[in-house]
Coordinates of C-alpha atoms and ligand atoms in Angstrom, one line a residue:
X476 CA 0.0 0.0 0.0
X477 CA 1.5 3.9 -1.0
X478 CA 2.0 5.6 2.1
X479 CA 0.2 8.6 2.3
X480 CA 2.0 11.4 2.9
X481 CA -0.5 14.4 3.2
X482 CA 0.8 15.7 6.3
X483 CA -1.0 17.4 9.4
X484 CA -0.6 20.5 10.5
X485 CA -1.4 22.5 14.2
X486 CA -0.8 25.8 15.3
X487 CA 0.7 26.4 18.9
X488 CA 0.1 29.5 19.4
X489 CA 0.6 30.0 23.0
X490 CA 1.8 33.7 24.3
X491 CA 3.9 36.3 21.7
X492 CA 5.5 32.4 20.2
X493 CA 7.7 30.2 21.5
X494 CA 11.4 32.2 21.4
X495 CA 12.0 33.7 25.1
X496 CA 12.4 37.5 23.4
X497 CA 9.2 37.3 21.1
X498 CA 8.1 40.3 22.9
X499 CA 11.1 42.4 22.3
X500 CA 11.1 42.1 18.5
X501 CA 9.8 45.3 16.5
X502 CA 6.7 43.4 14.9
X503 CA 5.2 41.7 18.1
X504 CA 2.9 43.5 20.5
X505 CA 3.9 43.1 23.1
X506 CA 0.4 43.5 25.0
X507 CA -0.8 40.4 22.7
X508 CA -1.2 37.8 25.3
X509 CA -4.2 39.7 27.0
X510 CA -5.6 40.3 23.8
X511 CA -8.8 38.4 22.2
X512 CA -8.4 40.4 18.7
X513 CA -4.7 39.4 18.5
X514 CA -5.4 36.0 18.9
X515 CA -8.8 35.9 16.8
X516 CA -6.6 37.4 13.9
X517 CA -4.2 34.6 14.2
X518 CA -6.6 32.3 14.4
X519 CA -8.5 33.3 11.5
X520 CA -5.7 33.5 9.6
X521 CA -4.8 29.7 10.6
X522 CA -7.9 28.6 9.2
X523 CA -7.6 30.7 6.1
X524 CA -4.2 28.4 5.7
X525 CA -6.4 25.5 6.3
X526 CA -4.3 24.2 9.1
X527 CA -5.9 21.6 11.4
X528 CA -6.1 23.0 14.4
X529 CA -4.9 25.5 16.8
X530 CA -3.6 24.4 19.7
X531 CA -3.1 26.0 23.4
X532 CA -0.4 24.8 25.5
X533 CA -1.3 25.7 29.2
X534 CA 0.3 25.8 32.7
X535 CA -1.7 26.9 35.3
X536 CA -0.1 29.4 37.3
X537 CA 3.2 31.3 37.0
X538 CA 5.5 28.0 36.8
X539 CA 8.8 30.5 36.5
X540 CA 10.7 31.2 40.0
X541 CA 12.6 34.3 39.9
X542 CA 16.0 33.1 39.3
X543 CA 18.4 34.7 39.5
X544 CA 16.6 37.4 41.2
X545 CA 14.7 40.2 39.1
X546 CA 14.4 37.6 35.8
X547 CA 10.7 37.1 36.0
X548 CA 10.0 40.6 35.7
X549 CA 11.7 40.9 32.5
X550 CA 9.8 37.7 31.0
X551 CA 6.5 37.9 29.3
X552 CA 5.3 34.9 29.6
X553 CA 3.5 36.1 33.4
X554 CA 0.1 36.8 31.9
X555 CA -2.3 34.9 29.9
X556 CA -5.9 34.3 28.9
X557 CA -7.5 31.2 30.5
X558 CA -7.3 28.5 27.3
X559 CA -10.7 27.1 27.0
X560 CA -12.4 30.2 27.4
X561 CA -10.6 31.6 24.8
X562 CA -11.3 28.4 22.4
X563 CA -15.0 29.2 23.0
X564 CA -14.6 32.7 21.6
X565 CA -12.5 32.1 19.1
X566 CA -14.7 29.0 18.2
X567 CA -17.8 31.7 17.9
X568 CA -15.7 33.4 15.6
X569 CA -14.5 30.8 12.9
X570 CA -16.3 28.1 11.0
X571 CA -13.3 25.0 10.4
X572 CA -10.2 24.9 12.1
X573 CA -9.9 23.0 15.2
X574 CA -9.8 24.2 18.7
X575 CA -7.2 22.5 21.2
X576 CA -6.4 23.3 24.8
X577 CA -4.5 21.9 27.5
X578 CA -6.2 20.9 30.9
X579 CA -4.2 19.6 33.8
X580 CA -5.7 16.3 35.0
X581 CA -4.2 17.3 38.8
X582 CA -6.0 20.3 39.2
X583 CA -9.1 19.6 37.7
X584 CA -12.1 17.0 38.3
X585 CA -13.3 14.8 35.4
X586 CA -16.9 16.1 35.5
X587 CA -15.2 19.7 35.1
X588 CA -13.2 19.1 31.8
X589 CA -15.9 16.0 30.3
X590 CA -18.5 19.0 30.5
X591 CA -16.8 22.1 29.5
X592 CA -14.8 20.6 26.1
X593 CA -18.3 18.6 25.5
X594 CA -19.8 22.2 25.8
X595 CA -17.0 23.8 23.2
X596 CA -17.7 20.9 20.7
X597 CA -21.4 21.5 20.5
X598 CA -21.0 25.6 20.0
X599 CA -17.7 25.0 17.6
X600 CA -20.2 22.6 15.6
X601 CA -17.4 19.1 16.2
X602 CA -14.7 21.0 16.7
X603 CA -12.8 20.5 20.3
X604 CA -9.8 18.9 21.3
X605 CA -8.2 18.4 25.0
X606 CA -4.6 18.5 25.5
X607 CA -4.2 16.0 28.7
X608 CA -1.3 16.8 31.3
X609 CA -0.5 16.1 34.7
X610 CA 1.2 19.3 35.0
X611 CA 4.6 19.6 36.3
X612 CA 5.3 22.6 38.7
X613 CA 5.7 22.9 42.7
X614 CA 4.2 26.4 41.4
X615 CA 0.8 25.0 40.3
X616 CA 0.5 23.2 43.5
X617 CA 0.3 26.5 45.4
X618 CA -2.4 27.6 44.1
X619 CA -4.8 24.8 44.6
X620 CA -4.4 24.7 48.3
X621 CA -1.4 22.3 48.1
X622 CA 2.6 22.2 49.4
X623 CA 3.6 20.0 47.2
X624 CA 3.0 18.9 43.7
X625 CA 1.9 15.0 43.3
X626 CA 5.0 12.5 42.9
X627 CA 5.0 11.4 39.2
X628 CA 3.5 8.2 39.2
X629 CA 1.1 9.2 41.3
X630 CA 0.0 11.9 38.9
X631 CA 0.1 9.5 35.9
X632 CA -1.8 6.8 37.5
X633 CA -4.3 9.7 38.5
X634 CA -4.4 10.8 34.7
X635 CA -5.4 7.5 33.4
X636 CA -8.1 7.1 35.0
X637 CA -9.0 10.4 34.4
X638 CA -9.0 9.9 31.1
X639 CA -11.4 6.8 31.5
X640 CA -13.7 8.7 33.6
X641 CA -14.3 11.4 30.9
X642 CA -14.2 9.3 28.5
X643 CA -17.7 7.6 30.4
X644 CA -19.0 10.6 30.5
X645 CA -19.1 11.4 27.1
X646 CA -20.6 8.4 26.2
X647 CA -23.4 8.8 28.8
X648 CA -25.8 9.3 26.1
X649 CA -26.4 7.7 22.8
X650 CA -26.5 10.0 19.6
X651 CA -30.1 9.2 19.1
X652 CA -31.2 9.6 22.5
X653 CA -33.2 12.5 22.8
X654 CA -36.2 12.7 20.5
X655 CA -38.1 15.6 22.2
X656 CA -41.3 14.4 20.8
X657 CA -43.7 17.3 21.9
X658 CA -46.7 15.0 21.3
X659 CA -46.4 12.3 23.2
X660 CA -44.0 14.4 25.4
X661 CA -41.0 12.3 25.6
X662 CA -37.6 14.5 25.7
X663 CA -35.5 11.2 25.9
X664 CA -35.2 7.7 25.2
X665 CA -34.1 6.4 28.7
X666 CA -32.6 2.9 27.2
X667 CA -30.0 5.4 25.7
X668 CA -28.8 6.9 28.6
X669 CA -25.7 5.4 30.0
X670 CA -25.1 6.3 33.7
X671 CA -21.2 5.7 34.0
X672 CA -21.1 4.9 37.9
X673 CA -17.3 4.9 38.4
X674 CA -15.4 4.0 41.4
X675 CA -11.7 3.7 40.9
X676 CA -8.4 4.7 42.8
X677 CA -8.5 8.1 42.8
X678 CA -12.2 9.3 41.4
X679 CA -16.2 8.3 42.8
X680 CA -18.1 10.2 39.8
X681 CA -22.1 8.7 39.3
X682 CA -22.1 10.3 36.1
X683 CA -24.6 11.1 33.5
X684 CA -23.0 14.4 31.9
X685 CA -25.6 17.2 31.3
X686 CA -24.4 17.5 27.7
X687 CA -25.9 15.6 24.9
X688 CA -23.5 13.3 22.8
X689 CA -21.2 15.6 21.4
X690 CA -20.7 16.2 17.2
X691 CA -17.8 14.3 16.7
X692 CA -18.9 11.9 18.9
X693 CA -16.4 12.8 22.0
X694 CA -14.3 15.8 21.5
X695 CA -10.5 14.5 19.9
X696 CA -7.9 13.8 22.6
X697 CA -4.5 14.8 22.6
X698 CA -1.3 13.2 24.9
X699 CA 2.2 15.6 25.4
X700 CA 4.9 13.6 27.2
X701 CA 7.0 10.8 26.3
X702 CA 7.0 8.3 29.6
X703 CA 5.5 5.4 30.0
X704 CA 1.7 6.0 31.2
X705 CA 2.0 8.8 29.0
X706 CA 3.0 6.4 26.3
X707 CA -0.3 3.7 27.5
X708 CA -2.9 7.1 28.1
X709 CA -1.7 7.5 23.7
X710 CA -2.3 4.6 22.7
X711 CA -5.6 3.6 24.6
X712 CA -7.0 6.6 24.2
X713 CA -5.3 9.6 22.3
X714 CA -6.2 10.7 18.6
X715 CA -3.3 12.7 18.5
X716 CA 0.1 13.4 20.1
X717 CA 2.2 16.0 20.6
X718 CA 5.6 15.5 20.7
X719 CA 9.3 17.1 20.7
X720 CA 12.0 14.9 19.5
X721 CA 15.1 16.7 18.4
X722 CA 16.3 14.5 15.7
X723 CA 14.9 12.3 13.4
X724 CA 15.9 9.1 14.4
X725 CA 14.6 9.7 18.5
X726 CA 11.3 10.6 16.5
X727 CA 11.0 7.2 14.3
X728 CA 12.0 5.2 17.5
X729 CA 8.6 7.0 19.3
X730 CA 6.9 6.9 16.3
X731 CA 7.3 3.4 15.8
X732 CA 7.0 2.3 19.4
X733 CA 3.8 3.8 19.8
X734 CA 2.0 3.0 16.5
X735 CA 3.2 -1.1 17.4
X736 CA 1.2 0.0 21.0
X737 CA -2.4 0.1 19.0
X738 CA -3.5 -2.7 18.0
X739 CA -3.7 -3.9 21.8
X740 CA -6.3 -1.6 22.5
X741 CA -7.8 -2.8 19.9
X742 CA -7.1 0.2 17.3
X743 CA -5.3 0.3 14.0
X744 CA -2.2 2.6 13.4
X745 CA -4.2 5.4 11.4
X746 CA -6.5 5.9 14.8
X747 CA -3.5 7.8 16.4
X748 CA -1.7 10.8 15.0
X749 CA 2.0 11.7 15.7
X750 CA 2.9 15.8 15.4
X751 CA 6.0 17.4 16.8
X752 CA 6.4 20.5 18.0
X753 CA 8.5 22.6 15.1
X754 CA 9.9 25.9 14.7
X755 CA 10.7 27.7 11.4
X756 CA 12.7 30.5 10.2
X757 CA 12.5 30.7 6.6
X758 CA 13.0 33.5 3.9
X759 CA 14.0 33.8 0.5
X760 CA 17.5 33.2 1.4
X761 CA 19.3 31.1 3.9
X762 CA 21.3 34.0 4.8
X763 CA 17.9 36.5 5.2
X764 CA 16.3 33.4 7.4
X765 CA 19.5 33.0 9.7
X766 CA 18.9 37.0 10.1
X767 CA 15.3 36.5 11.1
X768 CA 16.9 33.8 13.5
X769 CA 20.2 36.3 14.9
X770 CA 18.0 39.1 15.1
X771 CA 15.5 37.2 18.1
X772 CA 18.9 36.0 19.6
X773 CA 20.4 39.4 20.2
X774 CA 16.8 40.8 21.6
X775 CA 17.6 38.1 24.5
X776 CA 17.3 40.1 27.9
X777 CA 20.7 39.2 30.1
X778 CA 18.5 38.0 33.0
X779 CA 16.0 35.9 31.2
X780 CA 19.4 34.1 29.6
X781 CA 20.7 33.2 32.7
X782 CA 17.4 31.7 33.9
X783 CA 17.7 29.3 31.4
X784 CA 20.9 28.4 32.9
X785 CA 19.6 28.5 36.5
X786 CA 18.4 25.3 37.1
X787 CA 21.3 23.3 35.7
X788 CA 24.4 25.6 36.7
X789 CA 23.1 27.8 39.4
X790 CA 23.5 31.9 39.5
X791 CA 25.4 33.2 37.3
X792 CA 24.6 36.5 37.5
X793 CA 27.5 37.7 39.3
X794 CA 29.7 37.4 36.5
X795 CA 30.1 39.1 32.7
X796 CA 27.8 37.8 30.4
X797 CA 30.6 38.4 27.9
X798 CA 33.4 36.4 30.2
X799 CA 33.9 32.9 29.9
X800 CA 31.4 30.0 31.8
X801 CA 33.4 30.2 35.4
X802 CA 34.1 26.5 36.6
X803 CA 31.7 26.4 39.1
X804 CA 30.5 22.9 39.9
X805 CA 27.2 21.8 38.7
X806 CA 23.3 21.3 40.1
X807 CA 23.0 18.6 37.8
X808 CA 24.1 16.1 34.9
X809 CA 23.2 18.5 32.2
X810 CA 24.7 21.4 34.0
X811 CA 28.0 19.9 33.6
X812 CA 27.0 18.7 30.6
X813 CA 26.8 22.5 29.5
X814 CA 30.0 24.0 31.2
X815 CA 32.0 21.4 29.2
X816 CA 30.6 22.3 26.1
X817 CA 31.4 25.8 26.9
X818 CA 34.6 25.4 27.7
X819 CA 35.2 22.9 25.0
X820 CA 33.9 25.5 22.5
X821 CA 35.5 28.4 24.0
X822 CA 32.2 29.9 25.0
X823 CA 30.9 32.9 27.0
X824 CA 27.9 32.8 28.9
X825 CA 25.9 34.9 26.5
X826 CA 27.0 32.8 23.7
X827 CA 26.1 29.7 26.7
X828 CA 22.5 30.5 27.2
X829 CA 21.8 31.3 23.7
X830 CA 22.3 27.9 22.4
X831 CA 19.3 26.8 25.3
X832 CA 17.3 29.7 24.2
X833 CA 14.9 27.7 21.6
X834 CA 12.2 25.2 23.0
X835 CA 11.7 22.9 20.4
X836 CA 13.1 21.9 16.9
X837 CA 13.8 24.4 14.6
X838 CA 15.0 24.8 11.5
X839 CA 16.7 27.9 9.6
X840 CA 16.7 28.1 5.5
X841 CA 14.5 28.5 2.5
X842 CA 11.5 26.8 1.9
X843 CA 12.7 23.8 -0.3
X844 CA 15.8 23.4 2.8
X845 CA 12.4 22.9 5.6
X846 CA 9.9 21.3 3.1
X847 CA 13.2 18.9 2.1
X848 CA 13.2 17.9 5.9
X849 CA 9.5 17.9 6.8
X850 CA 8.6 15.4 4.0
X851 CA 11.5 13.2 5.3
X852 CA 10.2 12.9 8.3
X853 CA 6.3 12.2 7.0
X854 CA 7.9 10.1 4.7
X855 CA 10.1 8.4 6.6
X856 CA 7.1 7.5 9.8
X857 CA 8.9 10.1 12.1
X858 CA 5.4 12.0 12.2
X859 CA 2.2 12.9 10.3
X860 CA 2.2 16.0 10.6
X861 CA 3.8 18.8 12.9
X862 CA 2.2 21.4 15.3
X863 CA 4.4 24.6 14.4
X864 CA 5.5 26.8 17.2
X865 CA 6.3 30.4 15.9
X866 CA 9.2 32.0 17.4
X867 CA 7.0 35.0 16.8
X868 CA 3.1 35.8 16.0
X869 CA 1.8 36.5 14.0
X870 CA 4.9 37.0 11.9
X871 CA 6.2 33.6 12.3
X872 CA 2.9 32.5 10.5
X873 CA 2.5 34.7 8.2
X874 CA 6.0 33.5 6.6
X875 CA 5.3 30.1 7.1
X876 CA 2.1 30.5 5.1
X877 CA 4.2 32.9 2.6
X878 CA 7.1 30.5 1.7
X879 CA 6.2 27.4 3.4
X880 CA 2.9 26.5 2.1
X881 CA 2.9 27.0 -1.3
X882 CA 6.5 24.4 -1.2
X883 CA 4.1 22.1 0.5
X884 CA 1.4 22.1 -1.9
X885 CA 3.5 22.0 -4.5
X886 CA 4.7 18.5 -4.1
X887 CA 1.1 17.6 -2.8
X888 CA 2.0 17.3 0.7
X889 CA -1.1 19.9 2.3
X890 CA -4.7 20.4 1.5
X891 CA -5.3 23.1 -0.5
X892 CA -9.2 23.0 0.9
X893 CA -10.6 21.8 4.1
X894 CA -12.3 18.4 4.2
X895 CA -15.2 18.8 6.3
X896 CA -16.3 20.8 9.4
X897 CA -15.0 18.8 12.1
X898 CA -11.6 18.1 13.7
X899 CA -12.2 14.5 13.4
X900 CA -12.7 14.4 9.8
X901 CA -10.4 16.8 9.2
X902 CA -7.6 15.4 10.9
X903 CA -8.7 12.1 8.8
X904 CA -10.3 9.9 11.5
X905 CA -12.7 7.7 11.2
X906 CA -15.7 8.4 13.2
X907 CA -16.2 7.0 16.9
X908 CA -18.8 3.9 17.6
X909 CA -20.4 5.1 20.5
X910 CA -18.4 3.5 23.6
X911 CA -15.0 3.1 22.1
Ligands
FMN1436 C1 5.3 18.8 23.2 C2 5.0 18.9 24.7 C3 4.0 19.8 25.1 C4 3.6 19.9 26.4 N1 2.7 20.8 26.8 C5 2.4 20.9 28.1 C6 1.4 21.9 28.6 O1 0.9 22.6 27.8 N2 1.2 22.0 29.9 C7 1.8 21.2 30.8 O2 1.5 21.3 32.0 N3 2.7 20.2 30.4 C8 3.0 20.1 29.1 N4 3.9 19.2 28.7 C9 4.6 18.3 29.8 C10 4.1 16.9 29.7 O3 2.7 16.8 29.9 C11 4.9 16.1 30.7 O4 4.5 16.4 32.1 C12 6.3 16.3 30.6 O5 6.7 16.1 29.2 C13 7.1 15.2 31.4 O6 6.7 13.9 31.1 P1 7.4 13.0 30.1 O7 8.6 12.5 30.8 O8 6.4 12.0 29.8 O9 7.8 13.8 28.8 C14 4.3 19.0 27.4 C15 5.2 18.1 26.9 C16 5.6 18.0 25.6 C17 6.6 17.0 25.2

């Protein structure tokens, strides 16, 4: 059988984007991430792309400390809108892309997040997804009346059956089940309600949802994280995961572990979708898109650099960003991991925390260099799609959908029109039998 290639495509379009001085640069406002119009713009523009989805990642609280001392005030990335209600609005607003946001399974109930992302699928007309996470910060903990953040099995085993739980209550009703017959006055068909009545480890919930069967059946679900329940939650449950590889052969090795997980749940490789996280620089030139790339990296604040240094090396700030790494001993594996490479590579510490400036994968040339890569990796069952992370937005959109785009279409590798209405279809899953 051909393998199909036509790859996926989300939009993470979390804060000002994904590099650490996105607020800094000339085109970005900086007052974006309190703003509904600068987020409806980029969404809208998204869907006039035809990309799959938008996609929210989400922590909830301030998960930064201030180290070294002052750096939080010179980060953005301190204010927010609340995910989900965004999604409704924006989902009021557009017609076909799909709307994704992360909920922490830790500080939320099941009922809570069964009921609200039902309630965004019926007003987006089929077209929610939920981003599952356990979360990961002592930070979070402190604002739901805890000291300390659940161990990591603990939170993992608590997320699984969270999943199951919602999962129950979205099937609590049949599609069919209400007939609202005004005549014989019968709103619903009672041998099509499904009361879930769970008792597990860690959740008592009777169940039914107040929300009819959903449009696409149950919103789509979507894993992050790579560990081993993680790995379980995807393949018994996810429709799509988000990943972050670095390289292509850590991404076929997932890829391939977690397809070969399917079939014992009972599903077939095509039921789960595999989409890294990507970021792109591109321009007409290599040289002009390694200047889009250097210009973000010089706009990054002293302090905020040495955060990202913070946690593996300690405080830094003491010394001159322009001096040499000191030989200070380590907090950790990959702190000395990063003072040898420093002083193997002659390094200062601005040049230091530069290199850890970018989140996930990125990629600097013209469009043929990243469209050459990107098919390799559909091609080659790395991934089936990617969710890009813009180092800026909207701008780091807008050139994806300048140079990228057409290069992808060109060798037949994107839609050029939107499927259907939903996220399911869309995405190119089969629809759900009620209870699976
Ligand atoms: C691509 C990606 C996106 C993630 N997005 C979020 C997020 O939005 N909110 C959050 O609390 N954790 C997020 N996480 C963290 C994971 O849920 C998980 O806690 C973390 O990766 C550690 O688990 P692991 O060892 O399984 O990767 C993300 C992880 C990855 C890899």
């Amino acid at each position: 059988m051909e393998k199909k290639t036509m790859m996926k495509l989300g939009l993470s379009m979390r804060y000002l984007g994904y590099h650490m001085a996105a607020w800094r640069h000339p085109d970005v406002p900086a007052d974006g991430g309190i703003s509904f119009k600068y987020y409806l713009e980029t969404a809208r523009k998204a869907e006039a792309a035809k990309f799959d989805m938008i996609f929210f990642a989400d922590g909830v609280g301030i998960r930064a400390a201030d180290n070294p001392k002052g750096a939080l005030s010179h980060d953005s990335k301190n204010v927010e809108l609340e995910p989900l209600t965004l999604l409704a609005a924006i989902g009021a607003c557009t017609s076909k892309i799909g709307l994704v946001a992360t909920a922490s399974t830790t500080y939320n109930e099941p009922f809570h997040i069964a009921r609200k992302y039902a309630s965004i699928d019926h007003i987006s007309g089929g077209r929610a997804g939920w981003n599952v996470v356990t979360s990961w910060s002592q930070e979070e903990a402190w604002n739901f009346s805890k000291d300390e953040h659940l161990g990591y099995d603990e939170r993992y085993e608590r997320a699984d059956e969270f999943v199951d739980v919602v999962k129950k209550l979205w099937d609590s009703w049949e599609e069919d089940a209400f007939i609202r017959d005004k005549a014989s006055g019968v709103f619903y068909d009672e041998s099509k309600l499904h009361i879930p009545h769970h008792k597990g480890k860690h959740f008592k919930v009777r169940g039914p949802l107040n929300s009819a069967r959903t449009p696409q059946g149950r919103p789509i679900i979507v894993q992050a994280g790579s560990n081993e329940t993680g790995r379980v939650i995807a393949a018994k449950s996810a429709d799509v995961v988000y990943s972050a590889p670095f390289d292509i052969s850590a991404a076929k090795e997932y890829y391939t572990d977690l397809k070969s997980r399917l079939p014992s749940y009972g599903r077939t490789r095509d039921q789960l979708l595999i989409m890294p996280g990507l970021t792109t620089y591109v321009a007409k030139t290599r040289q002009q898109a390694q200047d889009k790339f250097d210009q973000l990296q010089e706009l990054i604040d002293p302090l905020s650099g040495l955060s990202t240094l913070y946690s593996a090396i300690g405080d830094l700030s003491a010394y001159d960003v322009d001096g040499p790494v000191p030989d200070v001993p380590a907090v950790n594996s990959i702190g000395k991991n990063l003072i040898d490479i420093a002083h193997r590579d002659n390094l200062t510490i601005r040049q230091l925390y530069k290199r850890r400036a970018s989140g996930s994968r990125q990629l600097i040339g013209t469009a043929e260099d990243i469209v050459d890569d990107m098919e390799q990796w559909v091609t080659g069952e790395a991934a089936d799609g990617f969710n890009l992370c813009p180092a800026i937005l909207p701008g780091g959109l807008d050139d994806f959908v300048e140079f990228i785009l057409p290069e992808l279409r060109k060798r037949g590798l994107f839609r050029n029109e939107y499927e259907s209405n939903t996220l399911r279809a869309n995405l190119g899953l089969s629809p759900l039998a009620f209870g699976k």
